[in-house]
Coordinates of C-alpha atoms in Angstrom, one line a residue:
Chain A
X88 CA 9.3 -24.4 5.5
X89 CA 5.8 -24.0 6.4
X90 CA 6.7 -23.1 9.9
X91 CA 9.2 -20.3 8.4
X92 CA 6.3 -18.8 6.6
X93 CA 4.0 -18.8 9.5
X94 CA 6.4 -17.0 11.2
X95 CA 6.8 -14.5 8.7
X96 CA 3.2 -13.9 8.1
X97 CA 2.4 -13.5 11.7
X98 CA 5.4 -10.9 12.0
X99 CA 4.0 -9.3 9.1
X100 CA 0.5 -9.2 10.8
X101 CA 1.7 -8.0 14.1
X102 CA 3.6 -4.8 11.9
X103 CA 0.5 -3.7 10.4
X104 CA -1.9 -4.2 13.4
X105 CA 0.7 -1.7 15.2
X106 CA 0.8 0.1 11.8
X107 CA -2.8 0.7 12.2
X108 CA -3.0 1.3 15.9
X109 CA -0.4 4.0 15.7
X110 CA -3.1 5.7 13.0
X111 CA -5.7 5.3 15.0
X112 CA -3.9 6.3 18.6
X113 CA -1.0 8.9 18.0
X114 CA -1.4 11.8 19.0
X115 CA -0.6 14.3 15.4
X116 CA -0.7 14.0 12.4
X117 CA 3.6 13.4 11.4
X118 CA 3.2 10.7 14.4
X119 CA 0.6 8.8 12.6
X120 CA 2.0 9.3 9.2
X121 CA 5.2 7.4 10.6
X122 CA 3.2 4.7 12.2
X123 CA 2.3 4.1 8.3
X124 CA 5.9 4.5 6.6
X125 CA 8.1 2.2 9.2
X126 CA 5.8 0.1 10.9
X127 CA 3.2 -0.4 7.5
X128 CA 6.4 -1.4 5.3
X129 CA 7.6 -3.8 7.2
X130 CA 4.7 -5.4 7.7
X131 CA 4.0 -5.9 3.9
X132 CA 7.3 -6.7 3.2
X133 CA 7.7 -9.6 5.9
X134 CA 4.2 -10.8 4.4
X135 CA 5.6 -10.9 1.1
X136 CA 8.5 -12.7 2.3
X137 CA 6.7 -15.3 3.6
X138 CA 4.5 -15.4 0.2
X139 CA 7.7 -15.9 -1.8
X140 CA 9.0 -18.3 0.9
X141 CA 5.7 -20.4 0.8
X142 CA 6.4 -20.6 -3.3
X143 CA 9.3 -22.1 -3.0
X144 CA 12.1 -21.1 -6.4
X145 CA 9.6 -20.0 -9.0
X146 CA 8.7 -17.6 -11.2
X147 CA 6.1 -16.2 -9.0
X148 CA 8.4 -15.9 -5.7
X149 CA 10.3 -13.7 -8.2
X150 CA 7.7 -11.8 -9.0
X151 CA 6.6 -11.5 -5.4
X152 CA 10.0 -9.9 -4.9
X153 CA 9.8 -7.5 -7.4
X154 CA 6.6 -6.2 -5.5
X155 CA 8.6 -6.3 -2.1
X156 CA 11.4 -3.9 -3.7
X157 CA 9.1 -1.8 -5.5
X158 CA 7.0 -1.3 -2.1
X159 CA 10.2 -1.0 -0.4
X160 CA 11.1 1.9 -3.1
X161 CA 7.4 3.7 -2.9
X162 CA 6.2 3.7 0.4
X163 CA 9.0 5.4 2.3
X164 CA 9.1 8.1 -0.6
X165 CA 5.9 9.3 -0.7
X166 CA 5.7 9.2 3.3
X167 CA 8.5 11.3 2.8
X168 CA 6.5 13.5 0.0
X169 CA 3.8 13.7 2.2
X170 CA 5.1 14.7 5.4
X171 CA 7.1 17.2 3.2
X172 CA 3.8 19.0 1.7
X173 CA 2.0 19.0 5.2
X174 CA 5.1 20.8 7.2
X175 CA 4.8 23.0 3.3
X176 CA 1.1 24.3 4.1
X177 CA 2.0 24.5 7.8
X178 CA 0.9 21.5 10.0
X179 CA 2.7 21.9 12.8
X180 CA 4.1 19.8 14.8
X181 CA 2.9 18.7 18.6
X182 CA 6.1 18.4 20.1
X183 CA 7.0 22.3 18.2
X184 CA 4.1 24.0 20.3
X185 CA 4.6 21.5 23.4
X186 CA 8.3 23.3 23.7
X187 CA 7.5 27.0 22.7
X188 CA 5.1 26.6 26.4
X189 CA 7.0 27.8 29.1
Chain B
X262 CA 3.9 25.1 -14.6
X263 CA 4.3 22.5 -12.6
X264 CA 7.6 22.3 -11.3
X265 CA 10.5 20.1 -10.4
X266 CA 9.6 18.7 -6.8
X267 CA 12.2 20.0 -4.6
X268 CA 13.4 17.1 -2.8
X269 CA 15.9 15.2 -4.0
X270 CA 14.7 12.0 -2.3
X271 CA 11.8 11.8 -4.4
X272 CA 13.3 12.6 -8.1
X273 CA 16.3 10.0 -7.6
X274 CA 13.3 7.4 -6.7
X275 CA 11.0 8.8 -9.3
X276 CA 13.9 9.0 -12.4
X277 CA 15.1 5.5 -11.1
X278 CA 11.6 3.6 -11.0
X279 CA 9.8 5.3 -14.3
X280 CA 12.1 2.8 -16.9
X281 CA 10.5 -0.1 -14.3
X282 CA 7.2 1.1 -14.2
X283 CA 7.3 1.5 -18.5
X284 CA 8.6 -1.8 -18.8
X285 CA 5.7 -3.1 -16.3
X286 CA 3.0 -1.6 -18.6
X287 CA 4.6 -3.1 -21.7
X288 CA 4.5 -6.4 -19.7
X289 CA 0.8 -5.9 -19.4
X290 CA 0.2 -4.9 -22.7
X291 CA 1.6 -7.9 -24.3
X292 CA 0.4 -10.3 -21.3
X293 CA -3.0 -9.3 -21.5
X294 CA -4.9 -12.4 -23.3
X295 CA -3.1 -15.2 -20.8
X296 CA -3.2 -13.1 -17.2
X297 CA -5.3 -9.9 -15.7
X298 CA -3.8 -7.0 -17.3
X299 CA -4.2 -5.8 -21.4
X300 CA -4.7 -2.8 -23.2
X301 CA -6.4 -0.6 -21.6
X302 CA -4.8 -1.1 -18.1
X303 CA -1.1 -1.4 -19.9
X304 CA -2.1 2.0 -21.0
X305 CA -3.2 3.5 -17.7
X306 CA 0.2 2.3 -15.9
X307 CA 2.1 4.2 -19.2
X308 CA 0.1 7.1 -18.3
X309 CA 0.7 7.1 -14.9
X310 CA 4.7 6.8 -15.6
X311 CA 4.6 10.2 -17.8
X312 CA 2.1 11.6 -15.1
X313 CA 4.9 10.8 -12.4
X314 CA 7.6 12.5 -14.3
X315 CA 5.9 15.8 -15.1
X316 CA 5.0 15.6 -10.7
X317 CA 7.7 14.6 -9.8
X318 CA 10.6 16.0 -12.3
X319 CA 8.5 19.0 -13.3
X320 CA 6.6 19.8 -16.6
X321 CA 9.1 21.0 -18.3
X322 CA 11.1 17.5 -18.1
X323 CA 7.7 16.0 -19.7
X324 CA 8.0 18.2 -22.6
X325 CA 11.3 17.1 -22.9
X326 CA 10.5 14.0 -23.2
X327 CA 7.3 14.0 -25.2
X328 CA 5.3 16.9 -27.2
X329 CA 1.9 18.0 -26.2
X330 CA 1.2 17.6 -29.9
X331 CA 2.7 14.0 -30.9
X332 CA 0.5 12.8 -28.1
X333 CA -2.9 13.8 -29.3
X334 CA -1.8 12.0 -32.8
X335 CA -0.6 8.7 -30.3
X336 CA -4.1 8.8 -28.8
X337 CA -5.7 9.4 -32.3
X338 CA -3.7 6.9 -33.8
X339 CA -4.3 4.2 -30.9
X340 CA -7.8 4.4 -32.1
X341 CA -7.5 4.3 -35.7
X342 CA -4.8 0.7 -35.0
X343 CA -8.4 0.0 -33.2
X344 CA -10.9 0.5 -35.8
X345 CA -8.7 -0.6 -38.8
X346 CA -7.9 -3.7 -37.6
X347 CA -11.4 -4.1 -37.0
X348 CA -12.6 -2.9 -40.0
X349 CA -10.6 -5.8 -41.6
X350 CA -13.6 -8.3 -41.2
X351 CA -16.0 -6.4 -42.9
X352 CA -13.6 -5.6 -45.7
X353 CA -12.2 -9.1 -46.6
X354 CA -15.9 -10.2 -46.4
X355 CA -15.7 -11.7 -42.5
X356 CA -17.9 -10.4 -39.8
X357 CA -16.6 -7.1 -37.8
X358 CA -13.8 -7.7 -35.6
X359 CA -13.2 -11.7 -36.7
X360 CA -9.3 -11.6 -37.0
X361 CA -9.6 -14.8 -38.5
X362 CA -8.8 -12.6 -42.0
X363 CA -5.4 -11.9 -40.5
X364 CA -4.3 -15.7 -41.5
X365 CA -0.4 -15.4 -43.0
X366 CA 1.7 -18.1 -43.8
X367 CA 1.8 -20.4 -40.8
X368 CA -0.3 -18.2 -39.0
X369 CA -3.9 -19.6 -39.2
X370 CA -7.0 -19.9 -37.3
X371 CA -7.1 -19.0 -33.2
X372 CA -3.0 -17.7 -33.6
X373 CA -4.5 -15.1 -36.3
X374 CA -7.3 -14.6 -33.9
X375 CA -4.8 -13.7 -31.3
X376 CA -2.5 -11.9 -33.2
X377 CA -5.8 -10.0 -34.0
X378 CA -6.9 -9.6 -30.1
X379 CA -2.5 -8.3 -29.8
X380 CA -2.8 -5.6 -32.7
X381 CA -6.0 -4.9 -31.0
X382 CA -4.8 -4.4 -27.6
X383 CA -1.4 -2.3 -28.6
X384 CA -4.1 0.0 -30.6
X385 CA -5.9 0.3 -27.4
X386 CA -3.1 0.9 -24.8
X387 CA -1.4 3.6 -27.7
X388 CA -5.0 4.9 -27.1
X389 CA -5.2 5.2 -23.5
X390 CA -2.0 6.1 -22.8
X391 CA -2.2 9.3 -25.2
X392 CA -5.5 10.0 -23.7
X393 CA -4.8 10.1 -20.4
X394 CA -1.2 11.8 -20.6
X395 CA -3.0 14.4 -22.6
X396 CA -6.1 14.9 -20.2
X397 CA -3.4 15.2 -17.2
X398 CA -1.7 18.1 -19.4
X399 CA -4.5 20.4 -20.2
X400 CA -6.3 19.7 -16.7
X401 CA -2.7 21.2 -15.1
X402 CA -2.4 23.8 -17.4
X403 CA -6.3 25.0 -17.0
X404 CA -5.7 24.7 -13.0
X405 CA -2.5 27.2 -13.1
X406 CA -5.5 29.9 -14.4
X407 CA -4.5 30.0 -18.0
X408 CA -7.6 29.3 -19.1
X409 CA -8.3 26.4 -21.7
X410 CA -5.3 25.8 -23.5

């Protein structure tokens, strides 16, 4: 069991570290926005996993679950919000100007 | 007029999580003397669930659902569950705020005090929750250049 979470938590780890690498590194701003909706939610929800894992059948697993769906619910959404209001104002993006170039 | 967010991704989330998020607060509310949580932040996340709707489903679902009107009285009446219950003490010849005076039939001593601290808390997150709603309503309506409302 305690292997089993220490698996989890390190995959959840290594998501966010790239989650915050590909904010730090990509090259535009939609790039680094989906460095923070895939990889970021995944990493949260594989530590939470592990967190409800570690509990064992109780309450708080449960409720550790509940905040795993409800992340799962969020994050992608307003990722989704966001990117929608910055292509709205007119942040284009790279790959748009790098193929108008002849 | 802030209005219905056009994509449909966001109001199916939005109308399906907003029930959840209510029910969270009320969790907090009535949670708040044995865990983190009570009136006040009950009343913020009740708040932030009418806030959501009026972004997310428009303004106009918001009035819908509540009038600008019945929540100035919820906020005003949050405070006055707040002040009566406190003024209770005093009245019944008990220091201010000692819910101790609240004693029923087989309800006595610290359970009056916390059914006190409960009344309390519901007073406070009614409060809040009509506050903030309210605050969120005329800020958007002076930012569309109406003028105050």
């Amino acid at each position: 069991m305690t292997a089993a979470t220490l698996a989890l938590l390190a995959a959840g780890l290594f998501f966010a570290a790239v989650a915050s690498l590909g904010v730090l590194r990509l090259p535009d701003f939609y790039a680094r926005l989906h460095a923070v909706g895939k990889a970021e939610t995944l990493g949260v929800l594989l530590v939470l996993a592990g967190v409800a894992l570690w509990q064992g059948p109780t309450l708080t697993s449960v409720k550790v679950l509940f905040v795993a769906l409800f992340f799962f619910l969020t994050n992608p959404t307003a990722t989704h919000a966001i990117a929608r209001a910055a292509l709205r104002i007119g942040v284009r993006p790279l790959a748009a100007d790098a193929e108008r170039r002849p | 007029m802030i209005r219905e967010h056009d994509s449909v991704i966001v109001r199916t989330v939005v109308r399906a999580l907003v029930p959840f998020i209510q029910l969270f607060a009320l969790y907090v509310v009535f949670h708040g003397h044995y865990s983190p949580g009570g009136g006040f932040q009950g009343g913020v996340i009740l708040a932030a669930s009418y806030i959501l709707i009026a972004l997310a489903l428009g303004r106009a679902e918001l009035d819908r659902l509540v009038q600008e009107g019945a929540v100035l009285v919820l906020g005003a009446l949050g405070v006055l569950i707040f002040a009566l219950t406190g003024a209770l003490g005093p009245v019944l010849g008990a220091p201010l705020l000692d819910y101790e005076v609240l004693s029923l039939p087989g309800v006595h001593g610290p359970e009056a005090r916390a059914l006190g601290i409960l009344i309390i808390e519901i007073g406070v997150a009614i409060g809040v929750a009509g506050a903030l709603t309210l605050i969120f309503c005329r800020l958007a309506k002076a930012g569309e250049g109406g003028g105050a409302p």
